[in-house]
XYZ file of C-alpha atoms in Angstrom:
538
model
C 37.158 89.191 16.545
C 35.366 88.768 20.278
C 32.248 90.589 18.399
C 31.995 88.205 15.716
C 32.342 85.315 18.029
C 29.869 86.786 20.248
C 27.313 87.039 17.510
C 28.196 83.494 16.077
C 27.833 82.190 19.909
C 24.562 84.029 19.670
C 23.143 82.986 16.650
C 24.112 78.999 17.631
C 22.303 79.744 20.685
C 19.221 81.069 19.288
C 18.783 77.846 16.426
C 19.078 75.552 19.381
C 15.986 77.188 21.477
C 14.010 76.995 18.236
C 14.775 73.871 17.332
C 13.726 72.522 21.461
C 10.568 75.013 21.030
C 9.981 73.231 17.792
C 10.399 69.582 19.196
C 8.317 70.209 22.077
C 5.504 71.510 20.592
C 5.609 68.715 17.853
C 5.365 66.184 21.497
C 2.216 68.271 22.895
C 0.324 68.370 19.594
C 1.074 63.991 19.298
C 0.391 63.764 23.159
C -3.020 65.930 22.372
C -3.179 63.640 19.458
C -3.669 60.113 21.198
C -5.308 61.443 24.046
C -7.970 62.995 22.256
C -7.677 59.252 20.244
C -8.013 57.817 23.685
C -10.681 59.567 25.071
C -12.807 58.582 21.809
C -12.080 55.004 22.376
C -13.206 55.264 25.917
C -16.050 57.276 24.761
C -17.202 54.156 22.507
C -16.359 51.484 24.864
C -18.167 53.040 27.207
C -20.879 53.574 24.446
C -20.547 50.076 23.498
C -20.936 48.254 27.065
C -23.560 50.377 28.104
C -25.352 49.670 24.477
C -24.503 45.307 25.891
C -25.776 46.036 28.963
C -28.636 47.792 27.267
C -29.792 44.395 25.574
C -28.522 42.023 28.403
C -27.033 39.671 25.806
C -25.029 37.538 28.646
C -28.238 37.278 30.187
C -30.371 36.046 27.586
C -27.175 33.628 26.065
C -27.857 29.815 25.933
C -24.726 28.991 26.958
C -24.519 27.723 30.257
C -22.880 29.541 33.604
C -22.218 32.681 32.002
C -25.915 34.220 33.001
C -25.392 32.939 36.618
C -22.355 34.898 37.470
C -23.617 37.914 36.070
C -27.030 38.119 38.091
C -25.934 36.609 40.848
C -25.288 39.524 44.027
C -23.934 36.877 46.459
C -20.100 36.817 45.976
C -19.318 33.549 47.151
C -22.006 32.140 44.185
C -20.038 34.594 41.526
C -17.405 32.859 42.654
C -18.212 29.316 42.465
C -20.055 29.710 39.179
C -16.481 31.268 37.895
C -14.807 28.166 38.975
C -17.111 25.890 37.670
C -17.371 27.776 34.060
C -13.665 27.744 34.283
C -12.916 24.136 34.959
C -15.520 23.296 32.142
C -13.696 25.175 29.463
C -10.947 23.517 30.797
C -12.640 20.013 30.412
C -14.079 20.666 27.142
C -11.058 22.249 25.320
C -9.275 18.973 27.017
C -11.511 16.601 25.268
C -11.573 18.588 22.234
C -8.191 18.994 21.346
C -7.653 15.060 22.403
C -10.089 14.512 19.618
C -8.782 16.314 16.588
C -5.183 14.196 17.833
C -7.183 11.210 17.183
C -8.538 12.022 14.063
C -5.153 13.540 12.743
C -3.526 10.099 13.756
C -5.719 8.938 10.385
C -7.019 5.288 12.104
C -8.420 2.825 10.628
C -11.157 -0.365 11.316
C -10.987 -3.461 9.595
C -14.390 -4.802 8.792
C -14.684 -8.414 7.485
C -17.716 -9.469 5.611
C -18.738 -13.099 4.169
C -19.864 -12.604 0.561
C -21.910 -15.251 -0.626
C -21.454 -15.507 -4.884
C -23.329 -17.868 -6.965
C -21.312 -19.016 -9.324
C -17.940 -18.273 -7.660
C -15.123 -17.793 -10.157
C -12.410 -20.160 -9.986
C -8.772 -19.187 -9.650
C -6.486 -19.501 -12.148
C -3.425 -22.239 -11.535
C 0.131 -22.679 -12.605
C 1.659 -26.214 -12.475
C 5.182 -26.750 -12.403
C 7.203 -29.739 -11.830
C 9.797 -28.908 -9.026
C 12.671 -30.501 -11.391
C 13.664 -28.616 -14.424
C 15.481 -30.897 -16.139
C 13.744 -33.933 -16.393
C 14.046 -35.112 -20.231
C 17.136 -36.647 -21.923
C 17.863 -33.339 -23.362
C 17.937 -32.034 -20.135
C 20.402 -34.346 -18.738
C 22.467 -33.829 -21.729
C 22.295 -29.709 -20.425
C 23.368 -30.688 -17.318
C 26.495 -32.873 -17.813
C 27.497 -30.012 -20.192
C 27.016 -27.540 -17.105
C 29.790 -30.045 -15.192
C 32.081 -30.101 -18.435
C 32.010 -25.943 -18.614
C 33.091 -26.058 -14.823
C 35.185 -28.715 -14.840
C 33.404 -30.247 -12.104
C 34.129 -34.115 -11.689
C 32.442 -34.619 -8.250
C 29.549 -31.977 -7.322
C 29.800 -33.456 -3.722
C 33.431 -31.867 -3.088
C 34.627 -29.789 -6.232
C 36.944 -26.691 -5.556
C 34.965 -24.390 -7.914
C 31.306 -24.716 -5.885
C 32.780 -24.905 -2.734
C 34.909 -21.292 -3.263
C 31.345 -19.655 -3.720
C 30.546 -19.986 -0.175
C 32.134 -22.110 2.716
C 30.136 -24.202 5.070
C 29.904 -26.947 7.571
C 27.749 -28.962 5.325
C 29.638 -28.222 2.093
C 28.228 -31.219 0.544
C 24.819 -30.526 0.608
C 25.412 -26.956 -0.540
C 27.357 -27.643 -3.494
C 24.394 -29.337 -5.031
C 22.207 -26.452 -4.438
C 24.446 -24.261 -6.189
C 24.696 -26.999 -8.812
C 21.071 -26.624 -9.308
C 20.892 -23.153 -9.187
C 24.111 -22.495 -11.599
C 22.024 -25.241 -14.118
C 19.076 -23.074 -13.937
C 21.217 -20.325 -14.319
C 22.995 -21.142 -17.906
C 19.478 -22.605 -19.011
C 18.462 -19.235 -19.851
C 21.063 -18.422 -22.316
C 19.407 -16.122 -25.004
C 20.312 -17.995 -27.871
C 18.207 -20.720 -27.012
C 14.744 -20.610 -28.124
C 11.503 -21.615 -26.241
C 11.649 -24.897 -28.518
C 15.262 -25.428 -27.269
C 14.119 -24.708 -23.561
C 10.468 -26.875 -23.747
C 12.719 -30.290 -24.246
C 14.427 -29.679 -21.408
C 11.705 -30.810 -19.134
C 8.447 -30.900 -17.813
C 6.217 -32.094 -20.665
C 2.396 -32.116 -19.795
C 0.780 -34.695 -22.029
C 4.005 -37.257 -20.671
C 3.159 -36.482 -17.086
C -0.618 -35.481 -16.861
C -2.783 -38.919 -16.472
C -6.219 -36.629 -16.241
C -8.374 -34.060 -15.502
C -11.775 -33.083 -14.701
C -13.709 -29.698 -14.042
C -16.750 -30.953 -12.338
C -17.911 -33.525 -14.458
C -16.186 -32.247 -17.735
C -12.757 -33.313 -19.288
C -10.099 -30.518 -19.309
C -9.623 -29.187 -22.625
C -5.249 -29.734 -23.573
C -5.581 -26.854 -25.430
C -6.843 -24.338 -22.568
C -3.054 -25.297 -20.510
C -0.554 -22.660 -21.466
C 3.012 -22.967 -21.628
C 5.469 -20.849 -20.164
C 8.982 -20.390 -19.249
C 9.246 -19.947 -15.616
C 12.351 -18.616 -13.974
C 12.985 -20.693 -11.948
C 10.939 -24.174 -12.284
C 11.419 -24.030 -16.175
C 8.207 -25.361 -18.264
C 5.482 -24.518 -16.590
C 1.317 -24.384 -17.530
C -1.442 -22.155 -16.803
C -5.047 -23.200 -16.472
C -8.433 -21.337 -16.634
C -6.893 -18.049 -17.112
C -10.001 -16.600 -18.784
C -8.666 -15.893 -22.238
C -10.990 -18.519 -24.154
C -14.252 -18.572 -26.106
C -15.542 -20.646 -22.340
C -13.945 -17.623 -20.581
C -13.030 -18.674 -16.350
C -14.344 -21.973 -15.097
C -16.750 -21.456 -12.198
C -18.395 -23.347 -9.334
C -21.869 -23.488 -8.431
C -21.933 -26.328 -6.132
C -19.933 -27.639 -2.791
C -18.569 -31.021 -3.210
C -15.890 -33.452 -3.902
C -16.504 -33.541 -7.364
C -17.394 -29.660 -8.093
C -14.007 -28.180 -8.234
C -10.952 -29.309 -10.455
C -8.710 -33.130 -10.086
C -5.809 -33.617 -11.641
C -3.628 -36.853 -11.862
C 0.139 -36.603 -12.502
C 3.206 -39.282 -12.967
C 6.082 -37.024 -11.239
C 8.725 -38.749 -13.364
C 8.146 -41.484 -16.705
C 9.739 -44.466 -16.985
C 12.151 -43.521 -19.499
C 13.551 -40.439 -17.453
C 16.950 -39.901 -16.449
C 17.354 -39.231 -12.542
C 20.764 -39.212 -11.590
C 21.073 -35.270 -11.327
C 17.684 -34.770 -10.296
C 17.620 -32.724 -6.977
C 13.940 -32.957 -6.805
C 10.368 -34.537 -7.628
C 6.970 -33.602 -7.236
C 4.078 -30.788 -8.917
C 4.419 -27.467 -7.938
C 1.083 -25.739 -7.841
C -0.103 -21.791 -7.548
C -3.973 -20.192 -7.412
C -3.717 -16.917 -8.592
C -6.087 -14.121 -9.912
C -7.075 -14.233 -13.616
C -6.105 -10.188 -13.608
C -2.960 -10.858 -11.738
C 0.430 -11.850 -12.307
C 1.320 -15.666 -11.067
C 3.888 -15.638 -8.101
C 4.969 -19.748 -7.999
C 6.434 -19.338 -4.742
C 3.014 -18.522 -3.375
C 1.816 -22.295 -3.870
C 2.087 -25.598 -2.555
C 4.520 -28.785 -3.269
C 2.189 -32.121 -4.222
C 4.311 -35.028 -3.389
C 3.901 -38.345 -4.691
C 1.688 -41.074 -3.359
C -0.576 -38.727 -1.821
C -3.911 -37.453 -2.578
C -4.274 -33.805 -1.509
C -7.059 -31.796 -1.225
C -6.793 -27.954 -1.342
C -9.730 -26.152 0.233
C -9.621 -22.581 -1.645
C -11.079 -19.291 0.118
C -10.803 -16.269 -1.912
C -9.884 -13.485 -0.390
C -10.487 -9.594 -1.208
C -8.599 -6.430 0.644
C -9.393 -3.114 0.503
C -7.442 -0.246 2.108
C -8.232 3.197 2.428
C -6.170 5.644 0.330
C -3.324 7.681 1.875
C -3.169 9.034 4.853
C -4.982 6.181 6.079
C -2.698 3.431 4.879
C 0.488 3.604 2.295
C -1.574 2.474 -0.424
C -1.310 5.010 -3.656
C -4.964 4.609 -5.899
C -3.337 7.635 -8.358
C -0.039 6.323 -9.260
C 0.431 8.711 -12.266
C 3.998 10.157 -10.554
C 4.896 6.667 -11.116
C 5.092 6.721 -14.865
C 8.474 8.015 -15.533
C 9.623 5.300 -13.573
C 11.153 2.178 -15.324
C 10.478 -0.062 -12.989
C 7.102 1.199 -12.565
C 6.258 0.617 -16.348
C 8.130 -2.982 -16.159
C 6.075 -3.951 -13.405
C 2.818 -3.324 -15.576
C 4.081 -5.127 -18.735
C 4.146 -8.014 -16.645
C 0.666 -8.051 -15.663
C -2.927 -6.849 -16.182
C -2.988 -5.580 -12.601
C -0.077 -3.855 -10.481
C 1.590 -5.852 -8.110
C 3.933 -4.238 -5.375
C 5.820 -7.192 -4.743
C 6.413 -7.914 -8.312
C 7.544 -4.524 -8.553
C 10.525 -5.083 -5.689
C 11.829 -7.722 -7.421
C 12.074 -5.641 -10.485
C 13.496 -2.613 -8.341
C 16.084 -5.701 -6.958
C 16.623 -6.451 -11.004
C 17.411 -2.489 -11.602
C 20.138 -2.464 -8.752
C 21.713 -5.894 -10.557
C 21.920 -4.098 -13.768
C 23.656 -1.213 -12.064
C 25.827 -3.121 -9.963
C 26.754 -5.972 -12.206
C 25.658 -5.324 -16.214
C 23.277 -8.369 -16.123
C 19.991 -9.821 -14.604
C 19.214 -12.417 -12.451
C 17.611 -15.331 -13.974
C 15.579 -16.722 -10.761
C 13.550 -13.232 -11.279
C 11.295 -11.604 -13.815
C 13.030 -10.202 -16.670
C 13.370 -6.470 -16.545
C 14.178 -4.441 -19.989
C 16.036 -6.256 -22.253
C 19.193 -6.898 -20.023
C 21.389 -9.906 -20.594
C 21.108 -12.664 -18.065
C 23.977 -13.205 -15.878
C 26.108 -16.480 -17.057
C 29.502 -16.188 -16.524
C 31.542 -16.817 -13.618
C 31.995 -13.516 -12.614
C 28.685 -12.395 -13.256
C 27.224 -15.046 -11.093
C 30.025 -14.082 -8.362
C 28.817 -9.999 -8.891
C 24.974 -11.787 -8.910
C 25.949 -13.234 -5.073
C 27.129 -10.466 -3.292
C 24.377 -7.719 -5.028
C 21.548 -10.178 -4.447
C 22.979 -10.437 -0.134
C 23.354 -6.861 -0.630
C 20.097 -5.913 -1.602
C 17.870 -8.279 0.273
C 20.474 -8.356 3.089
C 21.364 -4.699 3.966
C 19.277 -2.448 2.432
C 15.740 -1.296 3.158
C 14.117 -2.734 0.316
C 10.796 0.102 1.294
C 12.946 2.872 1.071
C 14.878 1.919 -1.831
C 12.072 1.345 -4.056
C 9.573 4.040 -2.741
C 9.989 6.191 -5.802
C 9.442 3.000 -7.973
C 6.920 0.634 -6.249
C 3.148 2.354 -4.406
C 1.201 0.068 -2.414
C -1.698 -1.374 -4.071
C -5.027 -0.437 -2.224
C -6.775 -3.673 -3.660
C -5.978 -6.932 -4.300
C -7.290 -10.616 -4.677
C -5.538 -13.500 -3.105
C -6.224 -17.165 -2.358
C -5.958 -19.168 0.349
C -5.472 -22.876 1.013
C -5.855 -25.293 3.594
C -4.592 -28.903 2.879
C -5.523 -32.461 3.832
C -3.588 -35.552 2.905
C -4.475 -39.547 2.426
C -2.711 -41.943 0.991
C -2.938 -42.465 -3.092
C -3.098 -44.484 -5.386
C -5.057 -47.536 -3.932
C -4.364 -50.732 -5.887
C -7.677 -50.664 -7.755
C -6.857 -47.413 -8.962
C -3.172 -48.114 -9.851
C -4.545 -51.027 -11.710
C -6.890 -47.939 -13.843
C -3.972 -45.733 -14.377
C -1.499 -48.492 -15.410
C -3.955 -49.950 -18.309
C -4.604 -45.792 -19.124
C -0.643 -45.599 -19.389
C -0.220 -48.351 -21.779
C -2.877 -47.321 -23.964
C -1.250 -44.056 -24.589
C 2.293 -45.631 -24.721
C 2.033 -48.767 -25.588
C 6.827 -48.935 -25.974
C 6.878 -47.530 -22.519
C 4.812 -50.262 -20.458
C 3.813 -48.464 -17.177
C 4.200 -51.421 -14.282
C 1.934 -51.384 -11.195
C 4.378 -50.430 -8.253
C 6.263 -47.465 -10.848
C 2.863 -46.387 -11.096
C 2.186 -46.720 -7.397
C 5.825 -44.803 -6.759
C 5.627 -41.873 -8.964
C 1.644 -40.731 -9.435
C -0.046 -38.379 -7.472
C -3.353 -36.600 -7.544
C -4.720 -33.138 -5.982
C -8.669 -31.823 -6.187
C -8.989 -28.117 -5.628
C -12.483 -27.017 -4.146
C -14.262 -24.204 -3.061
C -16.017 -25.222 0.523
C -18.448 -22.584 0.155
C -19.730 -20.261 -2.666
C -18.612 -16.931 -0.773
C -15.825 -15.282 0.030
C -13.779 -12.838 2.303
C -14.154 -9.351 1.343
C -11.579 -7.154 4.452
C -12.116 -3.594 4.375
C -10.755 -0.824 5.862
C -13.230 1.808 7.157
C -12.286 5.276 8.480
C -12.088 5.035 12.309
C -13.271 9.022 12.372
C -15.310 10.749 9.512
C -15.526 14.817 9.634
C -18.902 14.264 10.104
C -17.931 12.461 13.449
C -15.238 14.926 14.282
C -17.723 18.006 13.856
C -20.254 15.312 16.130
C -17.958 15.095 18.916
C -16.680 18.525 19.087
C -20.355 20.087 19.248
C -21.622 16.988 21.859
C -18.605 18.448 23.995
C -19.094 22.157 23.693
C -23.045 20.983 24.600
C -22.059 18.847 27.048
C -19.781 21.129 29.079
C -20.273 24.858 28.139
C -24.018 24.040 26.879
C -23.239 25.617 23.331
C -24.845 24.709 20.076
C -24.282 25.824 16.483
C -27.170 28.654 17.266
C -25.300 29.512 20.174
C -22.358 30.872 17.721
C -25.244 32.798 16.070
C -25.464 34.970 18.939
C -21.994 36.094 18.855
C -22.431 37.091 15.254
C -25.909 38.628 15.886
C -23.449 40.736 18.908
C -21.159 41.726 16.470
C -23.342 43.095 14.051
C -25.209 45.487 16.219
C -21.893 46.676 17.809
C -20.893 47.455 14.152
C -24.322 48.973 13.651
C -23.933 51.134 16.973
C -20.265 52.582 16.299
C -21.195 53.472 12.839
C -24.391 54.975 13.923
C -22.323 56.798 16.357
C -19.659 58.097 14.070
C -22.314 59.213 11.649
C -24.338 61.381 13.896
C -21.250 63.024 15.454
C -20.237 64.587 11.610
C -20.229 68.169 11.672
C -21.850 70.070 9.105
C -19.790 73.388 8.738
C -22.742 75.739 7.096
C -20.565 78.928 5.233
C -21.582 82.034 6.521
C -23.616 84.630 4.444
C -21.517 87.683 3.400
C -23.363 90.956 5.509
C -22.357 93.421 2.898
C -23.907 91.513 -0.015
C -27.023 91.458 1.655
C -26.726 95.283 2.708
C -26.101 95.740 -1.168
């Protein structure tokens, strides 16, 4: 037994010293290994900086400060041309880096330009009266509207006043009133004809009307049912065999003048909540907005001064404008927005995103906005209720931007008009006297008197006061071009690089490439076999 565990011991012993022998010659052959590895990389570093030195490339750079420490012997120069490469490079990379910030921020600059157009297109224009119910039909409607609610007094009834409290109760209960009238009007079993009685009637209420010279053609007025003023017209929206009206002259008479009664004689006033034309300038290509207009009271002539008005933005990232809205299509709203028009308007488009959360909040649509789908309208009194709190909701407490981002892009162009307004006194007693025997000549059963004439006309001109206008464009506060610009008047500036300057660093690399594979080649040892002594002996 102790000889057998003597030879095991033994044998153990032995495996172990081979297996250290083994290990440590495997470390000397990997230690031989890199140093040999090392010693070659010396060997061409050394090759390589004596081949620089060789050519004197710092030397002969363009770049500035580098050459001066190099051949300069006096210390204290070496050292102040370090210093002063170093705090250059500093500088530049500074200035560099504080320029690609800017020009990552995206910036923009407005420019404004006067462009003069002979002949300028005129706008379009909706007229609206500011009452919708101003015919016996529509007075009929509205006592109906107090029968359905069993409202006796509008001033303090129970059933307007629960909608909303308030200190001035009175006056609010005939806005809601209004706005509940306006409301049931657009019940969808009455048809346009049904609707058109209701109110504004333009051969009753226009007295005349003049483009330039010329008499307004009836025919070129359009009808249509707006939400929220009821009959409306639209004039010189470019869709007839004279196409859009345009001025070529500045001057009283060069634009369009209208005269309108605001009520007739035979109209019924006692729910009337209020009197006047409504008037909008819009783009032929564009969809009207009526809010975007001006109220023409009576016994005034008013004169609206119109500037067109062209903006431009720059594409994202420069602004939020969209130009490619093709990830738009899927969206409903999106594709109800451009039924609506011939261009895309963003702000038609939120109050179609505001219709979309109605529908999903309530089952309905609201009346006062453009119609989206085919939804109903809401009518009832819980519907109107649901209608209340989603529209304070909506306009109220949510972010309308980030609610409809996936729905409404930013236009980058669009055309506006703008307005200033002037005011005199109208009609003058001569001209009352004109309109008066006009009146009765049209209607001879209605006989027009002086002062009703006086009372209830108005008249507005709308004019151009110069054939150009306003074209505001954003530019791109920092091309690539410029970018490129600034970085290499920096690198000039402070280092004294230029784009042939780089070329030297390539021309450097390629001849140390040449040089290390010249190197390697010649150092390829050719092992010649040797000849066999007793072949040649045989």
């Amino acid at each position: 037994m102790d000889i057998r565990s003597s030879a095991c011991m033994t044998n153990t012993q032995t495996n172990r010293l081979y297996w250290l022998l083994f290990c440590y010659s495997f470390i000397v052959d990997k230690f031989k290994t890199k140093l040999k590895e090392a010693s070659l990389l010396n060997w061409k570093l050394n090759e390589i900086y004596s081949f620089l030195n060789k050519y004197n490339w710092i030397l002969d750079s363009t770049s500035h400060g580098f050459p001066k420490i190099i051949k300069n012997e006096n210390l204290s120069l070496k050292l102040i041309w370090i210093i002063g490469v170093c705090l250059s490079i500093g500088c530049c990379c500074f200035f560099i880096i504080d320029t690609i910030i800017n020009f990552s921020k995206f910036e923009v600059t407005t420019l404004v330009r006067h462009q003069t157009q002979i002949p300028l297109k005129f706008p379009a224009i909706s007229i609206c009266h500011n009452e919708m119910f101003l015919s016996a039909q529509g007075h009929e409607f509205r006592n109906q509207v107090l029968k359905s609610f069993d409202i006796v007094n509008i001033f303090n009834d129970s059933t307007l006043s629960s909608i909303q409290k308030s200190d001035s109760q009175a006056s609010l209960n005939v806005d809601f009133f209004d706005y509940i009238s306006r409301l049931k009007s657009y019940d969808q079993n009455f048809t346009n004809g049904i609707r058109k009685s209701f109110g504004f009637n333009l051969e009753s209420y226009m007295i005349s009307c003049f483009f330039e010279s010329v008499d307004c053609d009836i025919d070129n007025f359009i009808w249509y049912y707006e939400r929220f003023f009821g009959n409306c017209y639209k004039f010189n929206i470019g869709k007839f065999k004279n196409g859009t009206q345009k001025q070529t002259s500045v001057g009283q008479y060069s634009g369009i003048r209208m005269e309108f009664l605001s009520k007739t004689n035979d109209q019924v006033n006692d729910l009337s909540v209020a009197k006047g034309i409504h008037l909008a300038l819009f783009d032929q290509n564009s969809t009207v907005n009526p809010f975007r207009g001006i109220d023409l009271s009576t016994k005034h002539l008013t004169n609206i001064i119109v500037r067109k008005r062209v903006t431009k933005k720059i594409p994202y990232p420069y602004s939020e404008c969209e130009e490619d809205h093709s990830k738009y299509l899927s969206s409903e709203v999106y594709q109800a927005t451009k039924e609506h028009g011939e261009s895309y308007s963003q702000n038609l488009c939120f109050e179609l995103c505001y219709q979309s959360f109605l529908f999903s909040k309530c089952n309905c649509s609201d009346p006062s906005k453009p119609r989206f789908k085919s939804t109903p309208v809401c009518i009832s009194n819980l519907e109107i209720y649901c209608l209340s709190q989603s529209y304070t909701e909506f306009y109220a407490k949510l972010n309308i931007r980030k609610k409809c981002e996936n729905d409404c892009p930013l236009e980058c162009e669009r055309t506006e008009y703008d307005f200033g307004v002037s005011l005199t006194d109208y009609p003058t007693n001569l001209r009352a006297k004109s309109i008066v025997d006009l009146l009765n000549s049209k209607n001879v059963s209605k006989n027009y008197s002086l002062d009703f004439v006086k009372e209830n006309s108005l008249k507005f001109n709308i004019i151009y006061d110069s054939l150009e206008y306003v074209e505001i464009q954003e530019l791109k506060k920092t091309e690539i071009v410029d970018l490129v610009s600034s970085i290499g008047g920096l690198l000039g500036l402070f280092i004294g690089l230029s784009l042939l300057s780089f070329a030297e660093i390539f021309e450097i690399l390629i001849l140390v490439l040449h040089q290390i594979f010249k190197r390697e080649k010649s150092q390829k040892v050719i092992q010649v076999q040797p000849k066999n002594e007793n072949s040649t002996l045989n």
